[in-house]
Amino acid sequence: MSARRPWAWPLVPVYRAALAVKESLRGEPKRLQWPVVSVGSVSAGGAGKTPVVIALTQMLKVRGWSVDVLSRGYGRSGSRVELVDGSDTVRFGDEPVLISQRAEVPVWVGVDRFAAGTRAEANANVRGVHLLDDGLQHRQLARAVDVVLVTADDLDDALLPAGDLREPLNALARADFVAVREEEMDYVAPRLKHFAREGTLIWTVRRKLRFPEPLLVLGAGLRPVALCAIARPEGFEAMLKNAGCGIVDTIFFRDHHAYDMSDMERVIELAKQLKATGFVITEKDAVKLTAAMRAKLETLGPVMVAALDAEFVFPERVARELEAKINEKNKEVTS
């Protein structure tokens, strides 16, 4: 087990005790009328939940389900329940805006996800299914299905604040399905038996970057700088290099960072020192850049958005298993 912040090891028992107290005080979860499919992880960030939420949303839509997404909207300016109806990431949060744009379904944000779900059901014409974004720890809301993403890093990580685990790995016992990256399957799958309950099914997720045509990986020139504000920038950097994008360096900010013009000025100065030809950014960063910020970056060179797509290696099997679990829970509730 490794620690990202070794100095914080003495605080881990305090955090563990706080988790135990929170668990002892946990009441009965509230139940919405529609089934809830939670997509979450044991880590504080970087597991790749957003692309999987988008993939599951699109999968269910194709199969005739009416779908919406319930999200806290981490880092947003307010707490009340709202329907994402624009690109204001300060108001709605960066990930809800991205999900709304990519999945093209209603996305409701609010600290109280039960209230968000109630509003969603009141505004819908037909019965559907809720996808609960980042929902593993939000146990105040009852769910029909728990999908949990697990990475190789998670299995070797420590609890907060020394590491990035929000819960011990035995929290995987609550998972109905565990989603694992294709390239990590051989390492992760054999170790899951120590934490997940017997019978938990594993889904293989293939992740790939999609570059805009016609220049693809050359869209920002031969020497682009990678710019991002995500939980694990080293992962973005590695994927760019594996795709053949010859980045000269990565400039990163903390996860969910709200950019301003002073950031753009500092980034441009660093890029000039590197003799960069442009910038490559994530979709999550793109939705946070105002037109003025983007124009500022473009004074140095093109700004290319690398979209991260997630797809299931065996999509028909995933869809069949997910629908079976949803229908099973529906029968339990209505019987």
CSV table of C-alpha atoms in Angstrom, one decimal:
chain,number,residue,atom,x,y,z
A,1,MET,CA,0.0,0.0,0.0
A,2,SER,CA,1.3,3.4,-0.9
A,3,ALA,CA,0.5,6.9,0.3
A,4,ARG,CA,0.3,10.0,-1.9
A,5,ARG,CA,0.7,12.1,1.2
A,6,PRO,CA,2.9,10.2,3.6
A,7,TRP,CA,2.9,13.1,6.1
A,8,ALA,CA,-0.9,12.4,6.6
A,9,TRP,CA,-0.6,8.8,7.8
A,10,PRO,CA,-1.3,9.8,11.5
A,11,LEU,CA,-4.7,11.2,10.4
A,12,VAL,CA,-5.9,8.1,8.7
A,13,PRO,CA,-7.2,6.5,11.9
A,14,VAL,CA,-9.2,9.7,12.6
A,15,TYR,CA,-10.7,9.5,9.1
A,16,ARG,CA,-11.5,5.8,9.6
A,17,ALA,CA,-13.2,6.5,12.9
A,18,ALA,CA,-15.2,9.3,11.3
A,19,LEU,CA,-16.4,6.8,8.7
A,20,ALA,CA,-17.5,4.4,11.4
A,21,VAL,CA,-19.5,7.1,13.2
A,22,LYS,CA,-21.1,8.2,9.9
A,23,GLU,CA,-22.1,4.5,9.2
A,24,SER,CA,-23.6,4.1,12.7
A,25,LEU,CA,-25.7,7.2,12.2
A,26,ARG,CA,-26.9,6.2,8.8
A,27,GLY,CA,-30.7,6.1,8.5
A,28,GLU,CA,-33.0,4.3,6.1
A,29,PRO,CA,-32.3,5.5,2.5
A,30,LYS,CA,-35.0,7.4,0.6
A,31,ARG,CA,-36.5,5.7,-2.3
A,32,LEU,CA,-37.5,7.4,-5.6
A,33,GLN,CA,-40.3,6.0,-7.8
A,34,TRP,CA,-37.9,5.2,-10.6
A,35,PRO,CA,-35.0,2.8,-10.3
A,36,VAL,CA,-31.6,4.3,-9.6
A,37,VAL,CA,-28.4,3.1,-11.2
A,38,SER,CA,-25.4,4.4,-9.2
A,39,VAL,CA,-22.1,4.9,-10.9
A,40,GLY,CA,-19.3,5.5,-8.3
A,41,SER,CA,-15.8,4.6,-7.1
A,42,VAL,CA,-13.9,4.1,-3.9
A,43,SER,CA,-11.4,6.9,-4.8
A,44,ALA,CA,-11.7,10.6,-4.5
A,45,GLY,CA,-11.3,11.2,-8.2
A,46,GLY,CA,-9.7,10.1,-11.5
A,47,ALA,CA,-11.5,6.7,-11.8
A,48,GLY,CA,-13.2,7.8,-15.1
A,49,LYS,CA,-16.8,7.9,-13.8
A,50,THR,CA,-18.0,10.6,-16.2
A,51,PRO,CA,-17.3,8.8,-19.5
A,52,VAL,CA,-18.9,5.6,-18.1
A,53,VAL,CA,-22.0,7.6,-17.0
A,54,ILE,CA,-22.2,8.9,-20.6
A,55,ALA,CA,-21.7,5.4,-22.0
A,56,LEU,CA,-24.4,3.8,-19.8
A,57,THR,CA,-26.8,6.7,-20.5
A,58,GLN,CA,-26.4,6.3,-24.3
A,59,MET,CA,-26.7,2.5,-24.0
A,60,LEU,CA,-30.0,2.7,-22.1
A,61,LYS,CA,-31.4,5.4,-24.4
A,62,VAL,CA,-30.7,3.1,-27.5
A,63,ARG,CA,-32.6,0.3,-25.8
A,64,GLY,CA,-35.7,2.5,-25.3
A,65,TRP,CA,-35.3,3.8,-21.7
A,66,SER,CA,-36.0,7.3,-20.7
A,67,VAL,CA,-32.9,8.4,-18.8
A,68,ASP,CA,-31.8,11.3,-16.7
A,69,VAL,CA,-28.7,11.9,-14.5
A,70,LEU,CA,-28.6,13.1,-10.9
A,71,SER,CA,-25.4,14.8,-9.9
A,72,ARG,CA,-24.2,16.8,-6.9
A,73,GLY,CA,-22.4,19.2,-9.3
A,74,TYR,CA,-19.1,19.3,-7.4
A,75,GLY,CA,-17.6,22.8,-7.0
A,76,ARG,CA,-20.8,24.6,-8.2
A,77,SER,CA,-21.7,28.0,-6.6
A,78,GLY,CA,-25.0,26.9,-5.2
A,79,SER,CA,-26.7,23.9,-3.6
A,80,ARG,CA,-30.3,24.1,-4.7
A,81,VAL,CA,-31.7,21.7,-7.2
A,82,GLU,CA,-31.5,22.8,-10.8
A,83,LEU,CA,-31.8,21.4,-14.3
A,84,VAL,CA,-28.7,21.9,-16.4
A,85,ASP,CA,-29.9,24.2,-19.1
A,86,GLY,CA,-26.7,25.8,-20.4
A,87,SER,CA,-22.9,25.8,-20.2
A,88,ASP,CA,-22.4,27.8,-17.0
A,89,THR,CA,-20.0,25.5,-15.1
A,90,VAL,CA,-19.9,27.9,-12.1
A,91,ARG,CA,-23.6,27.4,-11.7
A,92,PHE,CA,-23.9,23.7,-12.6
A,93,GLY,CA,-20.5,22.2,-12.2
A,94,ASP,CA,-18.1,21.1,-15.0
A,95,GLU,CA,-19.0,17.4,-15.1
A,96,PRO,CA,-22.8,17.9,-15.2
A,97,VAL,CA,-22.4,20.4,-18.1
A,98,LEU,CA,-20.2,17.9,-20.0
A,99,ILE,CA,-22.7,15.0,-19.3
A,100,SER,CA,-25.6,17.2,-20.5
A,101,GLN,CA,-23.8,18.1,-23.7
A,102,ARG,CA,-22.5,14.6,-24.5
A,103,ALA,CA,-25.3,12.4,-23.4
A,104,GLU,CA,-28.2,14.8,-24.4
A,105,VAL,CA,-30.4,13.8,-21.4
A,106,PRO,CA,-31.8,15.9,-18.6
A,107,VAL,CA,-29.1,16.4,-15.9
A,108,TRP,CA,-30.3,17.5,-12.5
A,109,VAL,CA,-27.8,18.9,-10.0
A,110,GLY,CA,-28.2,19.4,-6.2
A,111,VAL,CA,-26.7,18.4,-2.9
A,112,ASP,CA,-30.0,16.6,-2.1
A,113,ARG,CA,-30.1,13.9,-4.8
A,114,PHE,CA,-33.5,12.7,-3.6
A,115,ALA,CA,-34.9,16.1,-4.1
A,116,ALA,CA,-33.3,16.2,-7.6
A,117,GLY,CA,-34.8,12.9,-8.5
A,118,THR,CA,-38.2,14.0,-7.3
A,119,ARG,CA,-38.0,17.1,-9.5
A,120,ALA,CA,-36.9,15.0,-12.4
A,121,GLU,CA,-39.8,12.6,-12.0
A,122,ALA,CA,-42.3,15.4,-11.7
A,123,ASN,CA,-41.0,17.0,-15.0
A,124,ALA,CA,-41.0,13.8,-17.0
A,125,ASN,CA,-43.8,12.5,-19.2
A,126,VAL,CA,-42.9,8.8,-19.0
A,127,ARG,CA,-41.4,6.5,-16.4
A,128,GLY,CA,-37.6,6.1,-16.7
A,129,VAL,CA,-34.4,5.4,-14.9
A,130,HIS,CA,-32.0,7.7,-13.0
A,131,LEU,CA,-28.3,7.5,-13.3
A,132,LEU,CA,-26.7,8.6,-10.0
A,133,ASP,CA,-23.3,10.2,-10.8
A,134,ASP,CA,-20.6,9.5,-8.2
A,135,GLY,CA,-23.1,7.7,-6.1
A,136,LEU,CA,-21.3,5.0,-4.1
A,137,GLN,CA,-20.9,7.1,-1.0
A,138,HIS,CA,-24.3,8.8,-1.4
A,139,ARG,CA,-26.2,6.1,0.5
A,140,GLN,CA,-29.0,8.4,1.6
A,141,LEU,CA,-30.6,7.5,-1.7
A,142,ALA,CA,-31.8,3.9,-2.4
A,143,ARG,CA,-30.6,2.4,-5.6
A,144,ALA,CA,-31.5,-0.6,-7.7
A,145,VAL,CA,-27.9,-1.1,-9.1
A,146,ASP,CA,-24.5,-0.2,-7.9
A,147,VAL,CA,-21.8,0.1,-10.6
A,148,VAL,CA,-18.4,0.7,-9.1
A,149,LEU,CA,-15.3,1.6,-11.1
A,150,VAL,CA,-12.0,0.2,-9.9
A,151,THR,CA,-8.5,1.1,-11.1
A,152,ALA,CA,-5.1,-0.5,-10.4
A,153,ASP,CA,-4.2,2.6,-8.4
A,154,ASP,CA,-7.1,2.1,-6.1
A,155,LEU,CA,-6.0,-1.4,-5.1
A,156,ASP,CA,-2.6,-0.1,-4.0
A,157,ASP,CA,-3.9,3.2,-2.4
A,158,ALA,CA,-4.5,4.3,1.2
A,159,LEU,CA,-7.4,5.9,2.9
A,160,LEU,CA,-7.8,9.7,2.9
A,161,PRO,CA,-6.0,11.9,3.8
A,162,ALA,CA,-2.8,9.9,3.2
A,163,GLY,CA,-4.2,8.4,0.0
A,164,ASP,CA,-7.2,9.0,-2.2
A,165,LEU,CA,-9.6,6.2,-1.0
A,166,ARG,CA,-12.8,7.6,0.4
A,167,GLU,CA,-13.7,4.2,1.8
A,168,PRO,CA,-11.8,0.9,2.5
A,169,LEU,CA,-11.7,-1.5,-0.4
A,170,ASN,CA,-14.3,-3.8,1.4
A,171,ALA,CA,-16.8,-1.2,0.2
A,172,LEU,CA,-16.7,-3.1,-3.1
A,173,ALA,CA,-18.9,-5.7,-1.4
A,174,ARG,CA,-21.8,-3.3,-2.2
A,175,ALA,CA,-21.2,-3.5,-5.9
A,176,ASP,CA,-23.5,-5.3,-8.3
A,177,PHE,CA,-21.1,-4.7,-11.1
A,178,VAL,CA,-17.4,-3.7,-11.1
A,179,ALA,CA,-16.1,-1.8,-14.2
A,180,VAL,CA,-12.4,-2.3,-14.9
A,181,ARG,CA,-10.2,-0.7,-17.6
A,182,GLU,CA,-9.2,-3.1,-20.3
A,183,GLU,CA,-5.5,-2.5,-19.9
A,184,GLU,CA,-5.7,-3.2,-16.2
A,185,MET,CA,-8.0,-6.2,-16.2
A,186,ASP,CA,-5.2,-8.8,-15.7
A,187,TYR,CA,-4.0,-7.0,-12.6
A,188,VAL,CA,-7.3,-5.9,-11.1
A,189,ALA,CA,-9.7,-8.8,-11.7
A,190,PRO,CA,-7.8,-11.5,-9.7
A,191,ARG,CA,-7.6,-9.2,-6.7
A,192,LEU,CA,-11.3,-8.3,-6.6
A,193,LYS,CA,-12.2,-11.6,-5.1
A,194,HIS,CA,-10.7,-10.4,-1.8
A,195,PHE,CA,-13.1,-7.4,-1.6
A,196,ALA,CA,-16.2,-7.9,-3.8
A,197,ARG,CA,-18.9,-10.3,-2.9
A,198,GLU,CA,-19.3,-13.6,-4.6
A,199,GLY,CA,-21.3,-13.3,-7.8
A,200,THR,CA,-20.3,-9.7,-8.6
A,201,LEU,CA,-19.9,-9.3,-12.3
A,202,ILE,CA,-17.0,-7.5,-14.0
A,203,TRP,CA,-17.4,-5.3,-17.0
A,204,THR,CA,-14.4,-4.4,-19.2
A,205,VAL,CA,-14.2,-0.8,-20.2
A,206,ARG,CA,-12.1,0.4,-23.2
A,207,ARG,CA,-11.1,4.0,-23.1
A,208,LYS,CA,-9.7,5.9,-26.0
A,209,LEU,CA,-9.1,9.5,-27.0
A,210,ARG,CA,-10.9,11.0,-30.0
A,211,PHE,CA,-9.2,13.8,-31.8
A,212,PRO,CA,-10.9,16.3,-34.1
A,213,GLU,CA,-10.7,15.9,-37.9
A,214,PRO,CA,-9.0,16.5,-40.2
A,215,LEU,CA,-5.6,16.8,-38.5
A,216,LEU,CA,-6.3,14.4,-35.6
A,217,VAL,CA,-3.3,14.2,-33.2
A,218,LEU,CA,-1.6,17.0,-35.1
A,219,GLY,CA,-4.5,19.4,-34.5
A,220,ALA,CA,-2.4,21.5,-32.2
A,221,GLY,CA,0.9,21.2,-34.1
A,222,LEU,CA,4.0,19.1,-33.5
A,223,ARG,CA,4.8,20.5,-30.1
A,224,PRO,CA,1.5,21.0,-28.1
A,225,VAL,CA,1.3,21.5,-24.4
A,226,ALA,CA,-1.3,19.4,-22.5
A,227,LEU,CA,-3.4,21.6,-20.3
A,228,CYS,CA,-5.8,20.1,-17.8
A,229,ALA,CA,-7.5,20.4,-14.4
A,230,ILE,CA,-8.4,16.8,-13.6
A,231,ALA,CA,-7.7,14.4,-10.7
A,232,ARG,CA,-5.0,12.3,-12.5
A,233,PRO,CA,-3.2,14.4,-15.1
A,234,GLU,CA,-0.6,11.8,-15.5
A,235,GLY,CA,-3.2,9.5,-17.0
A,236,PHE,CA,-4.2,12.1,-19.6
A,237,GLU,CA,-0.5,12.7,-20.4
A,238,ALA,CA,0.1,8.9,-20.9
A,239,MET,CA,-2.9,8.5,-23.2
A,240,LEU,CA,-1.8,11.4,-25.4
A,241,LYS,CA,1.6,10.0,-25.8
A,242,ASN,CA,0.3,6.5,-26.5
A,243,ALA,CA,-2.0,8.0,-29.2
A,244,GLY,CA,1.0,9.6,-30.9
A,245,CYS,CA,0.4,13.2,-29.8
A,246,GLY,CA,3.9,14.7,-29.2
A,247,ILE,CA,3.2,16.9,-26.2
A,248,VAL,CA,6.3,18.7,-24.9
A,249,ASP,CA,4.9,19.1,-21.3
A,250,THR,CA,1.8,19.0,-19.2
A,251,ILE,CA,0.5,22.1,-17.3
A,252,PHE,CA,-2.1,21.0,-14.7
A,253,PHE,CA,-4.3,22.6,-12.1
A,254,ARG,CA,-6.1,20.9,-9.2
A,255,ASP,CA,-9.3,18.9,-10.1
A,256,HIS,CA,-12.3,21.1,-10.9
A,257,HIS,CA,-10.2,24.3,-10.9
A,258,ALA,CA,-12.2,27.3,-12.2
A,259,TYR,CA,-10.0,29.0,-14.8
A,260,ASP,CA,-9.7,32.8,-15.1
A,261,MET,CA,-7.8,35.1,-17.5
A,262,SER,CA,-4.8,35.3,-15.2
A,263,ASP,CA,-4.4,31.5,-15.6
A,264,MET,CA,-4.4,31.8,-19.3
A,265,GLU,CA,-1.7,34.5,-19.2
A,266,ARG,CA,0.5,32.3,-17.0
A,267,VAL,CA,-0.1,29.2,-19.2
A,268,ILE,CA,0.8,31.1,-22.4
A,269,GLU,CA,4.1,32.3,-20.8
A,270,LEU,CA,5.0,28.8,-19.9
A,271,ALA,CA,4.1,27.5,-23.3
A,272,LYS,CA,6.2,30.2,-25.0
A,273,GLN,CA,9.2,29.0,-22.9
A,274,LEU,CA,8.6,25.5,-24.1
A,275,LYS,CA,8.3,26.7,-27.8
A,276,ALA,CA,4.9,25.1,-27.9
A,277,THR,CA,2.8,25.2,-31.1
A,278,GLY,CA,-0.6,25.0,-29.3
A,279,PHE,CA,-2.6,23.3,-26.6
A,280,VAL,CA,-4.5,20.0,-26.2
A,281,ILE,CA,-7.1,20.0,-23.5
A,282,THR,CA,-9.8,17.6,-22.1
A,283,GLU,CA,-13.5,18.1,-22.7
A,284,LYS,CA,-13.9,18.7,-19.0
A,285,ASP,CA,-11.5,21.7,-19.4
A,286,ALA,CA,-13.1,22.8,-22.6
A,287,VAL,CA,-16.5,23.4,-21.0
A,288,LYS,CA,-14.9,25.7,-18.4
A,289,LEU,CA,-13.1,28.0,-20.9
A,290,THR,CA,-15.0,31.1,-21.8
A,291,ALA,CA,-14.8,32.4,-25.4
A,292,ALA,CA,-12.3,35.1,-24.2
A,293,MET,CA,-10.1,32.5,-22.5
A,294,ARG,CA,-10.0,30.3,-25.5
A,295,ALA,CA,-9.2,33.2,-27.7
A,296,LYS,CA,-6.4,34.1,-25.4
A,297,LEU,CA,-4.9,30.7,-25.7
A,298,GLU,CA,-5.3,30.8,-29.5
A,299,THR,CA,-2.9,33.8,-29.6
A,300,LEU,CA,-0.2,31.2,-29.2
A,301,GLY,CA,-1.6,28.4,-31.4
A,302,PRO,CA,-4.6,26.1,-32.0
A,303,VAL,CA,-6.5,24.7,-29.0
A,304,MET,CA,-7.4,21.0,-29.6
A,305,VAL,CA,-10.0,19.2,-27.5
A,306,ALA,CA,-9.2,15.5,-27.0
A,307,ALA,CA,-12.5,13.7,-26.1
A,308,LEU,CA,-12.3,10.7,-23.9
A,309,ASP,CA,-14.7,8.0,-24.9
A,310,ALA,CA,-15.6,4.9,-22.9
A,311,GLU,CA,-17.1,1.8,-24.4
A,312,PHE,CA,-17.8,-1.6,-23.0
A,313,VAL,CA,-15.9,-4.5,-24.6
A,314,PHE,CA,-19.0,-6.7,-24.5
A,315,PRO,CA,-21.8,-4.1,-24.8
A,316,GLU,CA,-24.7,-6.5,-25.4
A,317,ARG,CA,-23.8,-8.5,-22.3
A,318,VAL,CA,-23.5,-5.3,-20.2
A,319,ALA,CA,-26.9,-4.1,-21.4
A,320,ARG,CA,-28.5,-7.5,-20.8
A,321,GLU,CA,-27.1,-7.8,-17.3
A,322,LEU,CA,-27.9,-4.2,-16.4
A,323,GLU,CA,-31.5,-4.4,-17.6
A,324,ALA,CA,-32.0,-7.7,-15.8
A,325,LYS,CA,-30.9,-6.2,-12.5
A,326,ILE,CA,-33.1,-3.1,-13.0
A,327,ASN,CA,-36.1,-5.2,-13.8
A,328,GLU,CA,-35.4,-7.5,-10.8
A,329,LYS,CA,-35.4,-4.5,-8.5
A,330,ASN,CA,-38.5,-3.1,-10.1
A,331,LYS,CA,-40.4,-6.4,-9.3
A,332,GLU,CA,-39.2,-6.3,-5.7
A,333,VAL,CA,-40.5,-2.8,-5.2
A,334,THR,CA,-43.9,-3.3,-6.9
A,335,SER,CA,-44.6,-6.8,-5.4
